[in-house]
Short mmCIF file of C-alpha atoms in Angstrom, two decimals:
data_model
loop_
_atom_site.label_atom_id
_atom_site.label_comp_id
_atom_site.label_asym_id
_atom_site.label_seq_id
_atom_site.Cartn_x
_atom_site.Cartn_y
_atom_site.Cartn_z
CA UNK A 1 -64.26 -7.05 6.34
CA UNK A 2 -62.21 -5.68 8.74
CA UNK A 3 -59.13 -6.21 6.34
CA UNK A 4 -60.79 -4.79 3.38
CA UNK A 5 -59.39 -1.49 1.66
CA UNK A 6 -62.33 -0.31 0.50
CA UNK A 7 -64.02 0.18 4.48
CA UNK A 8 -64.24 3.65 5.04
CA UNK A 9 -62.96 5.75 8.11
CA UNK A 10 -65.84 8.56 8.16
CA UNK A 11 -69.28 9.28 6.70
CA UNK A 12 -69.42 10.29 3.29
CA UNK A 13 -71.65 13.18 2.16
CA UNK A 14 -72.85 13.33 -1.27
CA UNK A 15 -71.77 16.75 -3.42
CA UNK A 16 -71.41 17.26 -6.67
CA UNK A 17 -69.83 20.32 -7.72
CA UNK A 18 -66.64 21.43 -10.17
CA UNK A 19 -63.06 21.85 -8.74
CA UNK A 20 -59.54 22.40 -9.08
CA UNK A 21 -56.61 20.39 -8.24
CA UNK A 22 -52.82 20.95 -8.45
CA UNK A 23 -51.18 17.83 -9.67
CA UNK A 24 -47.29 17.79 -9.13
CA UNK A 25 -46.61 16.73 -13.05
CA UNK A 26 -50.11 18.03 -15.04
CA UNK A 27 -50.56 21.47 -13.15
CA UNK A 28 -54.13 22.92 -12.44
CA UNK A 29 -56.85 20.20 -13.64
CA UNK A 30 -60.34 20.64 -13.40
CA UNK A 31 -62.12 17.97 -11.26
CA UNK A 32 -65.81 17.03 -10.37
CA UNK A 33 -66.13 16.16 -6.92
CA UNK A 34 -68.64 13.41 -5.93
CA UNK A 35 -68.67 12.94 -2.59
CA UNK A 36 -66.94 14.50 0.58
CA UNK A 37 -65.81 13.31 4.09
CA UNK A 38 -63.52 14.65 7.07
CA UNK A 39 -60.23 12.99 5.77
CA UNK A 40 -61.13 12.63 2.00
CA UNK A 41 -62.58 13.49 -1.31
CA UNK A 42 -64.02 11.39 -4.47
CA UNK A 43 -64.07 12.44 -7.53
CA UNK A 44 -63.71 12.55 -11.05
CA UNK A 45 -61.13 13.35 -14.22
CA UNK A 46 -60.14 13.13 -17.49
CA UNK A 47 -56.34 13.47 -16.48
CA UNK A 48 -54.12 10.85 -16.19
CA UNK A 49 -53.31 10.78 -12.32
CA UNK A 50 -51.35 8.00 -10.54
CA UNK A 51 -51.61 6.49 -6.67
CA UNK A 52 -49.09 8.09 -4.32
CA UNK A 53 -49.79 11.35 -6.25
CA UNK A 54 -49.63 14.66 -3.94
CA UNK A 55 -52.41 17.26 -4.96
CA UNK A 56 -53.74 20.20 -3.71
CA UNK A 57 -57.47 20.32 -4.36
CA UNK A 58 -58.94 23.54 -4.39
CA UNK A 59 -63.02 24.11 -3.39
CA UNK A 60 -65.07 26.92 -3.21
CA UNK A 61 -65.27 29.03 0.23
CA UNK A 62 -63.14 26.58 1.63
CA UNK A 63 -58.96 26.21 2.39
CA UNK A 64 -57.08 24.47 0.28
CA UNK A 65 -57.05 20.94 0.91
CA UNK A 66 -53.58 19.02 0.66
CA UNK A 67 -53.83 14.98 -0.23
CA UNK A 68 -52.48 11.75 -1.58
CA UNK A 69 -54.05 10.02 -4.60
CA UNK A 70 -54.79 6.68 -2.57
CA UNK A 71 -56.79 4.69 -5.48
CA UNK A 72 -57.99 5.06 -9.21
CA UNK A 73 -60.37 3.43 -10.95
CA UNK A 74 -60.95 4.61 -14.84
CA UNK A 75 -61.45 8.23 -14.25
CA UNK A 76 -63.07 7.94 -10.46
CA UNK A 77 -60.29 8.66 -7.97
CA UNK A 78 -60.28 8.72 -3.72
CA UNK A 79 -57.68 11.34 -2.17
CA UNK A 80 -57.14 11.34 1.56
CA UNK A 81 -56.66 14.19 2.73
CA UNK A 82 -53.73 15.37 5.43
CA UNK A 83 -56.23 17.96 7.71
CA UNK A 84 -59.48 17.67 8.62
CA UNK A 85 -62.21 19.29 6.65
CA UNK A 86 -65.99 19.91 7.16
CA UNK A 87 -68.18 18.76 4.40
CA UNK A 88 -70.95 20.85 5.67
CA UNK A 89 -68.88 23.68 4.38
CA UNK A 90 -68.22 22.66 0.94
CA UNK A 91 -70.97 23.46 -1.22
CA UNK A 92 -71.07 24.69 -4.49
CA UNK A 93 -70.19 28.38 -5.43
CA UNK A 94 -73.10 30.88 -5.82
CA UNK A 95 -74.63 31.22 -9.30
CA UNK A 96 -73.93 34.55 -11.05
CA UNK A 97 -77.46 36.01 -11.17
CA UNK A 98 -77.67 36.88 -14.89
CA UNK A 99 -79.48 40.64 -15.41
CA UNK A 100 -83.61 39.49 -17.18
CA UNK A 101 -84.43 41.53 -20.20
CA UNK A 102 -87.61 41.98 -21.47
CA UNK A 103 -88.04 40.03 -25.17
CA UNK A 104 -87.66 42.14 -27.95
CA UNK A 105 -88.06 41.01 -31.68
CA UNK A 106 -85.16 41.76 -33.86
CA UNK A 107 -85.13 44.14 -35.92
CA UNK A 108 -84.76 41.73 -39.00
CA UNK A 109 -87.94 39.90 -37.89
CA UNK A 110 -90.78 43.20 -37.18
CA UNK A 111 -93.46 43.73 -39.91
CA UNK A 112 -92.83 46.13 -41.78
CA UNK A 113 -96.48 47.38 -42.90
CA UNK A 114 -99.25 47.74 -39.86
CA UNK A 115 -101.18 44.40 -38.86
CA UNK A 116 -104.29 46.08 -37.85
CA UNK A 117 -107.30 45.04 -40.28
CA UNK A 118 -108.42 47.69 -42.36
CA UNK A 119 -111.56 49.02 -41.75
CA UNK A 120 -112.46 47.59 -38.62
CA UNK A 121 -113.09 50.09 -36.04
CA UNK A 122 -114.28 49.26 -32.46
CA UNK A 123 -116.21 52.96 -32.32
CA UNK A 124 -117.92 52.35 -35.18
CA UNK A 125 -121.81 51.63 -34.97
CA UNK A 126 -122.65 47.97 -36.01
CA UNK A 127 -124.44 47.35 -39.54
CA UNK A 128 -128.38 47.93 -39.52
CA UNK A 129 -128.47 47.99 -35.61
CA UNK A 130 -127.72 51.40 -35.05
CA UNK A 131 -126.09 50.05 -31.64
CA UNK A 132 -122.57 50.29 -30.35
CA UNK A 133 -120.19 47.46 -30.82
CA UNK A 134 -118.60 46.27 -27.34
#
């Protein structure tokens, strides 16, 4: 196998995580990554990207990384890369922490006449007892 295109030069390390790349003829296309190492990047997109393509692909807290489209396969794609990165950096970007708010009914949905039972009375003495409800 030592022949074979498809052997791999470094460790991969599985990500999954949205990106941008710069493609020389489509512009700015929005990528999923699948799976990092040193010298390259898999991925994923709906674009229609060619071997021997440059791109710039652009991840979160991390340079940009310059590459070659090196093979395609449906909408999977490998890009080696011309530097050195270090997967252990690329990660995805932080979640926005949305603000919690307490439930409120709408308006449309309140009753609009009170739901307490009518005569019923928790301070009331009981019937024939004489004793204190509890």
């Amino acid at each position: 196998m030592s022949g074979s295109s498809s052997q791999r030069l470094h460790d991969r390390q599985r990500r999954l995580l949205k990106a941008k790349m710069r493609h020389p003829r489509l512009g700015m296309v929005e990528i999923l990554v699948r799976d990092v190492s040193e010298q390259g990047i898999g991925g994923k997109c709906t674009s229609d990207i060619g071997t021997g393509d440059q791109v710039v692909i652009y991840l979160a807290d991390c340079p940009p990384a310059v590459g070659t489209i090196v093979w395609r396969n449906g909408q999977a794609f490998g890009v080696q890369l011309d530097g050195a990165i270090d997967p252990a950096i690329v990660k995805s970007p932080p979640q926005q922490d949305a603000p919690v708010v307490a439930h409120e009914v709408p308006k449309p949905f309140r009753p609009t006449v009170s739901t307490k039972r009518p005569g019923f009375d928790r301070r009331r003495t009981g019937p024939k007892t004489g004793s204190d409800w509890i």
